[in-house]
Amino acid sequence: MSSLPRRIFKETQKLITEPPPGISATPHEDNLRHFKVIITGPATSPYENGIFNLELFLPDNYPMVPPKVRFLTKIYHPNIDRLGRICLDILKDKWSPALQIRTVLLSIQALLSSPNPDDPLANDVAEHWKKDENGAIAKAREWTQTHAK
Amino acid sequence: MSKSNKKIQSPQSDSMDDTDGDIDYGSDEGGSDEEGDFDEDEDIEIEIEGEETDGIYDDTDLNRSKNSDFTSLSAEDLINSQQEQVIHCHEVLGVPLGIAGALLRAYAWDKEKLFLDFFDNRDKVIKKANVNLNDYVFHKGDAKKEMTCPVCYDDYNGGLMLSLSCKHFLCRRCMKDYLEVEIKDGPACLHAKCPYPKCNVLVDETLVKDIVDKKHYSTYSKFIARSFVDDNPRIKWCPAPDCGRAVYCPEGITDTVTCTCSCKFCFQCGKESHVPCSCSELVKWLKKEKDESETATWLTANTKDCPKCNRSIEKNGGCNHMTCSLCKYEFCWVCMEDWKDHSSGTGGYYKCNRYKPEELAGRTKETDRETARRELQKYMHYFKRYANHDKSQKLEKQLREKAQDKMKELTQINKYSSWVDVEYIQKAVQTLIDCRGSLKYTYVYGYYLDEGQEKNLFEYLQEDLERVTERLSEILESTPVEQFDRDEIIATTRSAATRLQHLLEGSSNGLVVERK
Ligand SMILES: [Zn+2]
Ligand SMILES: [Zn+2]
Ligand SMILES: [Zn+2]
Ligand SMILES: [Zn+2]
Ligand SMILES: [Zn+2]
Ligand SMILES: [Zn+2]
């Protein structure tokens, strides 16, 4: 692998020195393109107080292509599937090379605050959300207590 | 504006001057001597090489459609014609080249309509195409200032930074990387926008040419050529595998066209020529064929054609929400209907209950079962004959190459015979293939034809053609070349071609008039 581009170095540095509230991202020692990410569940969301582990990887042609991110902690959310894959436009066709790891992680945090069952990735969860929102929120809260510790 | 075009190419005339007889139908050479010139102001005379020998088939040469003309275009022709169109538009409208291209694409290459609209309401046209007439070059940053590129985070002198009209600056290397990745990603790069989030400024073609390397620009040009065909109702890809040519038909209303590669196809539906049966009958027939043979596997097949543009779409996940990679149409995998009509009310995202299969097994009454059996028997009758002609046609297509060898052999056996003297063999083979192709589809046509006087007459013509076709096939396939009877082959060829013409004319004009 080629040496680490200056951009990645700078982004990493800033993530460590000025982490966004409720988010931490640290690169693995053996692979500086591979990050261990922790997002705290936003207050007033069913994920409140949860500690969610994610992994983030910067492909070779980053930032021309988006980073790859997925949840490692089990989560009950209409836009996140059983494998932890996230349905988020900026991780797909709305990606722009002027966006950053920071913006991606903030967007994921925002997705936890406002799930969008109309653009689902986990269909059964989305159906649940639409038919019985209170029930779905209760289940999300339950999962948070069991898995996101 | 005078009526346009065109030089007609038939596979026969194409190979006439190819005296070594070694014709490579797959190469681009056949197309390179054609102009592919769409210039509407120019009249090109109809030019058919080898006129003198063509005479004997004048009234039956099926390569020439009577109602409309067409031109076969090689990959190179496509790029040239496309560029000519852009240049013409640039000259007439007085807009920069890149913008002319974007305008034409926005108008599905309908130049006349673009010109009319442009002279009628210029601003509306420009707005529709999302281009900026006064600002389509790269901007440079302030050379007196240091700027940080938001992509690579390196610092540069402002004079080395670039932007589109939106003034979102990037260093040149990042702009290049960005565009090259877009191009690698596929044809959507034709709509590449400024790399800043949520900025909608379109990247102009001239800018792409200016900044990416040669290899990427050539890929980009190919995408433009592709859009030139895919978006243009007057050009269709030749369906023959590995052909890569397209056929241009200025009127856009014709049935059968012939590509330089000798493939005949329907200009309406893009499938192999299927006269006398209509496109809709063919669709019904093919669906029936599928349903009968693989009802079970049909629903689970992994690719389907986009209902809007027919691009083949692969399903690669569980979700039924499909988005066409070419036209961006969103549809449901199960019922193939617009995705907008779907919600949790239609069964959610993995199931769709809009699709209601016609249950054959649901028939219980004896009479129904009898009807079903009779229907199936009728279908099998037609299908067997259809499949047989299909098989024969595939074999006879191989004859085309063998014909070249036979012709070469004959000219060697008889020192006095020239290529023109043996050319009848090639005509005979082509006529055989044409007859076979149509015979195949006469069984589709016949299947949907109501019983009665007309059907009787049609079947009479069909039988007649079948008989002569089999005779021609026999002569060509099992007679040793040195025993070829030139007069007999010419007579049989003519007889088959005439019968084919009668049948096709009869089925398109109605079979009421008595045959001579
Ligand atoms: Zn840069
Ligand atoms: Zn911009
Ligand atoms: Zn072709
Ligand atoms: Zn058709
Ligand atoms: Zn499509
Ligand atoms: Zn559906």
XYZ file of C-alpha atoms and ligand atoms in Angstrom:
671
model
C 0.000 0.000 0.000
C 1.162 3.498 -0.787
C 2.067 5.862 2.009
C -0.788 7.520 3.850
C -2.071 10.601 1.959
C -1.756 13.857 3.790
C -5.503 14.267 3.839
C -6.063 11.068 5.791
C -3.300 12.001 8.180
C -4.859 15.420 8.763
C -8.384 14.079 9.158
C -7.195 11.501 11.670
C -5.285 14.074 13.655
C -8.313 16.348 13.890
C -10.646 13.484 14.833
C -8.363 12.651 17.742
C -7.666 16.184 18.939
C -11.174 17.593 18.414
C -13.594 14.652 18.431
C -17.250 15.517 17.651
C -19.483 15.155 20.743
C -20.552 11.587 21.339
C -18.211 10.184 18.720
C -14.748 8.678 18.873
C -12.708 7.321 15.989
C -9.249 5.775 16.349
C -7.171 4.158 13.627
C -5.801 0.654 14.082
C -2.075 0.631 14.676
C -1.357 -1.878 11.939
C -3.661 -0.289 9.368
C -4.165 3.452 9.480
C -7.067 3.260 7.024
C -9.065 1.074 9.384
C -10.878 2.868 12.233
C -12.520 1.688 15.406
C -15.531 3.952 15.915
C -17.741 4.406 18.968
C -20.988 6.390 18.770
C -23.021 7.122 21.878
C -26.773 6.880 21.339
C -28.242 10.417 21.127
C -30.364 11.662 24.023
C -34.164 11.496 23.510
C -33.722 8.677 21.008
C -34.480 5.003 21.686
C -30.720 4.475 21.536
C -30.021 6.833 24.478
C -27.146 5.673 26.694
C -26.192 2.938 24.246
C -22.552 2.449 23.267
C -22.403 1.421 19.611
C -19.286 -0.006 18.049
C -18.691 0.502 14.339
C -15.855 -0.121 11.929
C -14.839 2.328 9.223
C -12.502 1.629 6.357
C -11.013 4.053 3.833
C -10.627 2.363 0.422
C -7.552 3.046 -1.709
C -9.204 5.737 -3.783
C -10.734 7.546 -0.832
C -11.827 10.385 -0.919
C -12.973 9.851 -4.507
C -15.120 7.027 -3.167
C -16.932 7.028 0.202
C -15.602 5.248 3.293
C -17.072 1.858 4.140
C -18.854 1.866 7.497
C -20.879 -0.719 9.391
C -22.289 -1.291 12.839
C -20.671 -4.053 14.873
C -23.163 -3.710 17.720
C -26.626 -5.180 17.117
C -29.159 -2.402 16.611
C -32.908 -2.285 15.911
C -33.207 0.452 13.289
C -35.140 0.607 9.962
C -32.130 1.882 8.032
C -29.580 -0.572 9.410
C -29.760 -4.251 8.553
C -28.807 -7.396 10.437
C -25.263 -7.241 9.067
C -24.853 -3.693 10.345
C -24.962 -2.130 6.867
C -26.264 1.395 6.808
C -28.672 2.940 4.303
C -27.399 6.493 4.045
C -27.294 8.530 0.827
C -23.868 10.105 1.420
C -22.376 6.628 1.720
C -23.672 5.902 -1.774
C -24.611 8.167 -4.676
C -24.598 11.426 -2.684
C -20.969 11.026 -1.663
C -18.727 13.981 -2.439
C -14.932 14.025 -2.073
C -15.286 17.244 -0.125
C -17.100 15.365 2.657
C -15.087 13.799 5.478
C -15.031 10.963 7.991
C -16.352 13.499 10.484
C -19.412 14.390 8.356
C -20.142 10.717 7.756
C -20.074 9.890 11.468
C -22.205 12.924 12.336
C -24.744 11.823 9.709
C -24.888 8.343 11.209
C -25.438 9.876 14.642
C -28.272 11.956 13.165
C -29.786 8.841 11.604
C -30.061 7.344 15.099
C -32.043 10.408 16.214
C -34.397 10.298 13.239
C -34.967 6.880 11.662
C -36.499 6.950 8.204
C -38.808 3.951 7.647
C -39.688 5.140 4.134
C -36.217 4.353 2.829
C -35.624 1.092 4.587
C -32.792 -1.359 4.496
C -34.239 -3.677 7.108
C -37.726 -4.228 5.743
C -39.239 -6.095 8.636
C -38.063 -3.388 11.035
C -39.428 -0.680 8.729
C -42.799 -2.406 8.567
C -42.865 -2.643 12.342
C -41.997 1.061 12.580
C -44.802 2.043 10.251
C -47.489 -0.169 11.732
C -46.686 0.285 15.398
C -44.202 3.052 16.043
C -44.438 2.849 19.838
C -43.884 -0.884 19.805
C -40.892 -0.541 17.501
C -39.336 2.181 19.657
C -39.794 0.020 22.737
C -38.025 -2.846 20.983
C -35.176 -0.566 19.875
C -34.776 0.588 23.472
C -34.770 -3.023 24.689
C -32.103 -3.992 22.148
C -30.019 -0.979 23.172
C -30.104 -2.116 26.808
C -29.210 -5.705 25.919
C -26.586 -5.222 23.229
C -25.167 -1.668 23.343
C -23.381 -1.812 26.672
C -34.682 21.455 -45.611
C -34.317 18.760 -48.206
C -35.047 15.162 -47.459
C -32.045 13.337 -46.270
C -29.732 10.547 -47.063
C -28.654 7.699 -47.849
C -26.472 5.073 -49.180
C -27.918 1.665 -48.828
C -25.667 -1.159 -47.899
C -26.635 -4.709 -48.401
C -24.333 -7.540 -47.426
C -24.208 -8.687 -51.028
C -23.037 -5.415 -52.459
C -20.630 -5.028 -49.598
C -18.663 -8.081 -50.566
C -18.794 -7.691 -54.336
C -15.486 -5.998 -54.647
C -13.849 -8.137 -52.052
C -12.251 -10.308 -54.680
C -10.280 -12.593 -52.461
C -13.585 -13.725 -51.086
C -12.378 -13.513 -47.564
C -15.077 -11.599 -45.856
C -14.855 -10.886 -42.221
C -18.338 -9.929 -41.187
C -17.199 -9.171 -37.719
C -14.627 -6.528 -38.569
C -15.274 -2.839 -38.805
C -14.011 -2.651 -42.343
C -17.442 -3.120 -43.812
C -18.621 -0.002 -42.137
C -15.638 2.213 -42.681
C -16.464 3.026 -46.276
C -19.849 4.285 -45.315
C -20.309 7.868 -44.521
C -22.676 7.672 -41.614
C -23.446 11.195 -42.606
C -26.607 12.613 -41.206
C -26.169 16.051 -42.542
C -29.659 16.987 -43.528
C -28.580 19.601 -46.017
C -26.767 17.180 -48.178
C -28.221 14.758 -50.650
C -26.368 11.546 -51.074
C -27.349 9.572 -54.063
C -28.465 6.048 -53.637
C -25.530 4.006 -54.613
C -25.582 0.314 -55.034
C -22.430 -1.366 -56.034
C -22.687 -4.115 -58.624
C -25.855 -2.690 -60.145
C -25.673 -4.838 -63.278
C -25.989 -8.175 -61.504
C -28.529 -6.836 -59.096
C -31.001 -6.530 -61.949
C -32.331 -10.033 -61.800
C -33.457 -9.601 -58.230
C -34.705 -6.089 -58.559
C -38.275 -6.755 -57.548
C -37.496 -9.177 -54.796
C -34.441 -7.890 -53.019
C -35.704 -7.838 -49.483
C -32.731 -5.969 -48.174
C -34.241 -2.808 -49.463
C -37.288 -1.788 -47.622
C -39.591 0.159 -49.871
C -40.886 2.658 -47.344
C -37.782 3.814 -45.602
C -34.045 3.874 -45.844
C -31.434 3.120 -43.293
C -27.705 3.272 -42.759
C -25.521 0.870 -40.847
C -22.972 2.573 -38.574
C -19.771 1.139 -37.155
C -18.511 2.156 -33.728
C -16.264 4.694 -35.423
C -19.117 6.029 -37.565
C -21.149 6.489 -34.423
C -18.540 8.691 -32.817
C -18.117 10.653 -36.050
C -21.839 11.160 -36.663
C -22.334 12.129 -33.085
C -19.549 14.690 -33.356
C -20.944 15.989 -36.632
C -24.303 16.504 -34.991
C -22.658 18.394 -32.148
C -20.638 20.548 -34.540
C -23.707 21.293 -36.635
C -25.621 22.301 -33.528
C -22.679 24.420 -32.352
C -22.593 26.233 -35.693
C -26.315 26.785 -36.064
C -27.038 27.797 -32.478
C -23.753 29.590 -31.894
C -23.169 27.847 -28.553
C -19.889 26.266 -27.389
C -19.285 22.640 -28.390
C -19.650 21.159 -24.924
C -22.939 22.947 -24.474
C -24.155 21.851 -27.900
C -23.532 18.250 -26.763
C -25.391 18.731 -23.486
C -28.330 20.339 -25.336
C -28.539 17.490 -27.832
C -28.453 14.924 -25.053
C -31.198 16.785 -23.223
C -33.239 16.587 -26.456
C -32.579 12.868 -27.059
C -30.615 13.947 -30.175
C -33.689 15.391 -31.857
C -31.855 18.230 -33.549
C -34.875 19.664 -35.369
C -36.891 19.951 -32.193
C -33.932 21.492 -30.374
C -33.466 24.106 -33.113
C -37.172 24.976 -33.148
C -37.357 25.295 -29.377
C -34.069 27.158 -29.168
C -35.101 29.832 -31.640
C -38.491 29.992 -30.005
C -37.385 30.269 -26.394
C -33.652 30.114 -25.876
C -33.669 30.651 -22.133
C -36.142 27.865 -21.492
C -34.031 25.395 -23.476
C -30.874 26.344 -21.621
C -32.587 26.012 -18.288
C -34.026 22.639 -19.213
C -30.585 21.278 -20.116
C -29.059 22.604 -16.886
C -26.189 24.386 -18.653
C -24.695 27.819 -18.240
C -24.114 29.521 -21.577
C -21.882 32.258 -20.268
C -19.858 30.253 -17.848
C -18.585 26.880 -18.925
C -14.828 27.135 -18.502
C -12.732 26.304 -15.476
C -12.071 29.193 -13.143
C -8.715 29.731 -11.514
C -8.295 30.902 -7.967
C -6.587 34.101 -6.828
C -2.889 33.727 -7.627
C -2.015 36.112 -4.805
C -3.473 33.821 -2.195
C -2.665 30.446 -0.750
C -5.594 27.997 -0.841
C -6.188 24.605 0.745
C -7.719 21.968 -1.479
C -10.735 20.542 0.374
C -10.091 17.102 -1.032
C -6.376 16.398 -0.583
C -5.887 19.057 2.142
C -2.694 20.229 0.460
C -1.956 23.931 0.155
C -1.586 25.508 -3.265
C -1.139 28.865 -4.845
C -4.664 29.989 -5.826
C -3.628 30.129 -9.475
C -3.323 26.353 -9.429
C -6.828 25.778 -8.117
C -9.806 25.126 -10.393
C -13.565 25.428 -10.153
C -16.678 25.365 -12.291
C -18.979 28.373 -12.448
C -19.931 27.750 -8.810
C -16.405 28.741 -7.640
C -15.983 25.605 -5.546
C -12.212 25.293 -5.841
C -10.211 22.064 -6.037
C -6.611 21.408 -6.977
C -6.112 20.194 -10.533
C -4.984 16.737 -9.480
C -8.054 16.177 -7.330
C -10.357 17.420 -10.112
C -8.658 14.960 -12.464
C -8.935 12.084 -9.974
C -12.553 12.948 -9.352
C -13.517 12.955 -13.040
C -11.555 9.797 -13.782
C -13.277 7.908 -10.971
C -16.642 9.139 -12.280
C -15.747 7.872 -15.764
C -14.652 4.493 -14.397
C -17.990 4.296 -12.643
C -19.994 4.180 -15.874
C -22.218 6.155 -18.229
C -23.631 8.272 -15.413
C -20.386 10.290 -15.735
C -22.096 12.137 -18.592
C -24.063 13.882 -15.853
C -21.095 14.459 -13.531
C -21.514 17.482 -11.313
C -19.224 19.690 -9.274
C -17.576 17.505 -6.582
C -18.877 19.700 -3.770
C -21.726 18.246 -1.731
C -25.165 19.254 -3.050
C -23.733 21.438 -5.844
C -25.570 20.810 -9.139
C -23.290 22.531 -11.654
C -22.774 20.197 -14.608
C -19.245 19.347 -15.741
C -18.952 20.362 -19.376
C -17.588 17.904 -21.947
C -14.804 20.260 -23.041
C -13.654 20.467 -19.438
C -13.502 16.711 -19.206
C -11.411 16.589 -22.366
C -9.157 19.274 -20.984
C -8.406 17.587 -17.707
C -8.576 13.772 -17.812
C -6.020 11.545 -19.547
C -6.489 10.150 -23.058
C -7.630 6.718 -21.950
C -10.385 8.082 -19.744
C -11.478 10.583 -22.344
C -11.848 7.799 -24.883
C -14.072 5.887 -22.445
C -16.068 9.058 -21.910
C -16.478 9.449 -25.694
C -17.725 5.893 -25.919
C -20.363 6.672 -23.322
C -21.411 9.671 -25.373
C -21.649 7.482 -28.473
C -23.702 5.024 -26.473
C -26.065 7.719 -25.280
C -26.268 8.823 -28.900
C -27.808 5.449 -29.710
C -29.572 4.625 -26.442
C -31.389 7.959 -26.217
C -32.030 8.344 -29.929
C -35.250 6.796 -31.232
C -33.894 6.898 -34.779
C -30.850 4.724 -34.078
C -30.882 1.156 -32.818
C -28.108 -1.232 -31.844
C -27.667 -4.273 -34.032
C -28.698 -7.241 -31.857
C -26.099 -9.608 -33.354
C -23.610 -10.626 -30.682
C -20.175 -8.974 -31.053
C -21.400 -6.701 -33.855
C -21.271 -3.352 -32.080
C -22.763 -1.473 -35.018
C -25.982 0.466 -34.986
C -28.488 1.258 -37.696
C -29.788 4.732 -38.375
C -33.236 5.128 -39.823
C -34.165 8.790 -40.372
C -37.899 8.206 -40.484
C -37.805 5.973 -37.446
C -40.810 4.090 -38.823
C -39.861 0.862 -40.462
C -39.883 -2.790 -39.623
C -36.923 -4.738 -40.909
C -33.463 -3.215 -41.333
C -30.201 -4.916 -42.305
C -26.914 -4.232 -40.591
C -23.610 -4.446 -42.480
C -22.936 -7.637 -40.535
C -25.923 -9.049 -42.477
C -28.101 -9.334 -39.390
C -31.701 -8.393 -40.135
C -33.619 -6.972 -37.241
C -36.837 -5.213 -36.378
C -36.321 -1.490 -35.949
C -39.342 -1.246 -33.678
C -38.497 -3.780 -31.005
C -34.793 -4.367 -31.742
C -35.190 -8.142 -31.956
C -34.212 -10.297 -34.924
C -36.486 -9.688 -37.918
C -39.831 -11.347 -37.307
C -41.999 -10.558 -40.344
C -44.803 -11.419 -40.919
C -45.707 -11.484 -37.230
C -46.046 -8.188 -35.384
C -43.917 -7.015 -32.445
C -46.788 -7.464 -30.013
C -47.557 -10.959 -31.288
C -43.904 -11.820 -30.892
C -43.864 -10.553 -27.319
C -46.956 -12.622 -26.532
C -45.416 -15.653 -28.206
C -42.095 -15.423 -26.444
C -43.824 -15.003 -23.127
C -45.906 -18.057 -23.845
C -42.811 -19.995 -24.774
C -41.223 -19.043 -21.483
C -44.332 -19.765 -19.426
C -44.799 -23.165 -20.955
C -41.239 -24.293 -20.560
C -40.129 -22.756 -17.327
C -43.062 -21.381 -15.402
C -41.298 -22.180 -12.201
C -37.918 -20.641 -12.901
C -39.311 -17.584 -14.579
C -40.090 -15.637 -11.423
C -36.759 -16.339 -9.849
C -34.618 -15.395 -12.839
C -31.938 -12.964 -11.851
C -32.142 -10.470 -14.661
C -35.031 -8.576 -16.134
C -35.292 -5.834 -18.689
C -36.080 -2.348 -17.471
C -39.725 -1.725 -18.461
C -38.807 1.775 -19.663
C -35.601 1.373 -21.659
C -35.139 -2.408 -21.868
C -31.666 -2.321 -20.349
C -31.035 -5.633 -18.637
C -31.023 -5.165 -14.852
C -29.558 -7.637 -12.437
C -31.122 -8.200 -9.080
C -28.413 -8.326 -6.487
C -30.192 -8.096 -3.182
C -33.402 -9.011 -1.476
C -35.169 -5.709 -1.986
C -37.639 -5.481 -4.866
C -37.089 -1.784 -5.337
C -35.116 -1.699 -8.584
C -33.502 1.352 -10.116
C -32.433 1.106 -13.749
C -28.737 1.905 -14.104
C -29.370 3.566 -17.449
C -32.609 5.567 -17.344
C -32.967 5.660 -13.538
C -36.535 4.399 -13.742
C -37.635 2.935 -10.433
C -39.749 -0.166 -10.621
C -40.850 -3.230 -8.704
C -39.003 -6.484 -9.448
C -42.092 -8.603 -8.946
C -44.768 -6.822 -10.957
C -42.485 -4.593 -13.082
C -44.736 -1.614 -12.301
C -43.744 1.865 -11.203
C -42.299 1.847 -7.688
C -44.377 4.922 -6.835
C -47.468 2.705 -6.759
C -45.994 0.586 -3.981
C -46.263 0.906 -0.236
C -46.746 -1.335 2.742
C -50.297 -1.749 1.392
C -49.018 -3.805 -1.545
C -47.089 -6.179 0.655
C -44.000 -4.230 1.633
C -40.576 -4.290 0.152
C -39.906 -7.985 -0.176
C -43.317 -9.168 -1.303
C -45.565 -7.661 -3.890
C -49.146 -8.734 -4.332
C -49.759 -6.630 -7.409
C -48.676 -9.642 -9.415
C -51.418 -12.242 -9.864
C -50.183 -15.292 -11.776
C -52.771 -16.937 -13.997
C -53.148 -20.275 -12.353
C -53.335 -23.034 -14.920
C -53.596 -25.573 -12.152
C -56.713 -23.838 -10.902
C -58.851 -25.385 -13.623
C -60.849 -28.212 -12.204
C -63.884 -28.806 -14.393
C -63.533 -31.476 -17.038
C -64.521 -29.119 -19.859
C -61.885 -26.633 -18.811
C -59.262 -29.308 -18.789
C -60.293 -30.371 -22.255
C -60.081 -26.831 -23.527
C -56.672 -26.507 -21.943
C -55.495 -29.683 -23.568
C -56.782 -28.580 -26.952
C -55.111 -25.231 -26.538
C -51.849 -26.863 -25.628
C -52.068 -29.173 -28.625
C -52.638 -26.225 -30.919
C -49.702 -24.426 -29.391
C -47.426 -27.433 -29.676
C -48.352 -27.809 -33.324
C -47.180 -24.309 -34.098
C -44.287 -24.368 -31.692
C -42.728 -27.526 -33.138
C -42.676 -26.030 -36.616
C -41.414 -22.728 -35.326
C -38.603 -24.441 -33.439
C -37.709 -26.552 -36.447
C -37.280 -23.598 -38.752
C -35.288 -21.902 -36.035
C -32.925 -24.845 -35.856
C -32.578 -25.003 -39.640
C -31.896 -21.292 -39.812
C -29.051 -21.597 -37.336
C -27.476 -24.325 -39.448
C -28.028 -22.415 -42.659
C -26.382 -19.334 -41.231
C -23.195 -21.374 -41.135
C -23.697 -21.898 -44.850
C -22.896 -18.256 -45.312
C -19.250 -18.863 -44.539
C -19.201 -22.100 -46.479
C -20.668 -20.265 -49.475
C -17.524 -18.174 -49.614
C -15.399 -21.312 -49.847
C -17.658 -22.791 -52.492
C -17.458 -19.652 -54.554
C -13.697 -19.585 -54.284
C -13.520 -23.240 -55.227
C -15.692 -22.683 -58.297
C -13.580 -19.819 -59.589
C -10.548 -22.068 -59.219
C -12.158 -25.048 -61.001
C -13.141 -22.932 -63.964
C -10.438 -20.473 -64.935
C -12.907 -18.488 -67.027
C -15.448 -17.803 -64.312
C -15.094 -14.606 -62.378
C -16.445 -13.649 -58.984
C -19.533 -12.144 -60.591
C -20.291 -15.507 -62.236
C -20.436 -17.326 -58.901
C -22.054 -14.588 -56.918
C -25.428 -16.283 -57.388
C -24.413 -18.720 -54.636
C -24.215 -15.977 -52.098
C -27.604 -14.627 -53.156
C -29.062 -18.102 -52.914
C -27.740 -18.570 -49.369
C -28.997 -15.176 -48.257
C -32.425 -15.857 -49.759
C -32.494 -19.209 -48.011
C -31.724 -17.593 -44.663
C -34.358 -14.898 -45.248
C -37.022 -17.425 -46.189
C -36.169 -19.569 -43.199
C -36.330 -16.605 -40.852
C -39.744 -15.608 -42.112
C -41.063 -19.163 -42.162
C -40.182 -19.425 -38.509
C -42.338 -16.409 -37.715
C -45.172 -17.436 -40.036
C -45.976 -19.986 -37.326
C -46.284 -17.244 -34.753
C -48.426 -15.210 -37.143
C -50.507 -18.280 -37.953
C -51.008 -19.142 -34.297
C -52.716 -15.830 -33.686
C -54.626 -15.759 -36.980
C -58.367 -16.517 -36.710
C -59.698 -19.543 -38.554
C -61.280 -18.758 -41.924
C -60.717 -17.966 -45.559
C -57.732 -15.749 -44.855
C -55.996 -18.346 -42.750
C -56.512 -20.990 -45.415
C -54.937 -18.770 -48.008
C -52.089 -17.886 -45.687
C -51.364 -21.516 -45.001
C -51.385 -22.210 -48.698
C -48.712 -19.547 -49.276
C -46.782 -20.787 -46.280
C -46.753 -24.334 -47.564
C -45.734 -23.166 -51.002
C -42.818 -21.195 -49.585
C -41.843 -24.058 -47.329
C -41.616 -26.415 -50.286
C -39.373 -24.151 -52.360
C -37.248 -23.292 -49.322
C -36.609 -26.942 -48.548
C -35.693 -27.495 -52.184
C -33.224 -24.614 -52.123
C -31.769 -25.839 -48.865
C -31.314 -29.320 -50.283
C -29.541 -28.092 -53.427
C -27.188 -25.885 -51.479
C -26.392 -28.311 -48.711
C -26.061 -31.652 -50.396
C -24.907 -31.006 -53.944
C -21.136 -31.144 -54.453
C -19.965 -27.772 -55.645
C -18.659 -28.997 -58.981
C -22.147 -30.274 -59.791
C -23.821 -26.941 -59.084
C -26.372 -26.119 -61.751
C -26.201 -22.354 -61.967
C -29.466 -21.921 -63.841
C -31.357 -24.190 -61.499
C -30.059 -22.427 -58.414
C -30.853 -19.001 -59.830
C -34.337 -20.127 -60.785
C -35.009 -21.707 -57.384
C -33.640 -18.666 -55.586
C -35.873 -16.384 -57.587
C -38.844 -18.620 -57.038
C -38.260 -18.668 -53.264
C -37.736 -14.913 -53.109
C -40.937 -14.266 -55.062
C -42.946 -16.550 -52.828
C -41.535 -14.903 -49.746
C -42.466 -11.518 -51.102
C -46.017 -12.668 -51.866
C -46.425 -14.061 -48.422
C -45.104 -10.954 -46.711
C -47.110 -8.603 -48.893
C -50.164 -10.746 -48.417
C -49.871 -10.766 -44.668
C -49.290 -7.032 -44.425
C -51.966 -5.950 -46.937
C -54.530 -8.613 -46.188
C -54.940 -11.812 -48.113
C -58.130 -10.922 -49.945
C -56.787 -10.603 -53.476
C -56.282 -13.769 -55.427
C -52.788 -14.775 -56.292
C -51.707 -14.766 -59.935
Zn -6.436 18.469 -4.102
Zn -19.891 23.568 -7.186
Zn -24.702 -5.960 -37.020
Zn -40.421 -6.008 -33.737
Zn -34.073 1.814 -17.830
Zn -44.956 -4.728 -7.415
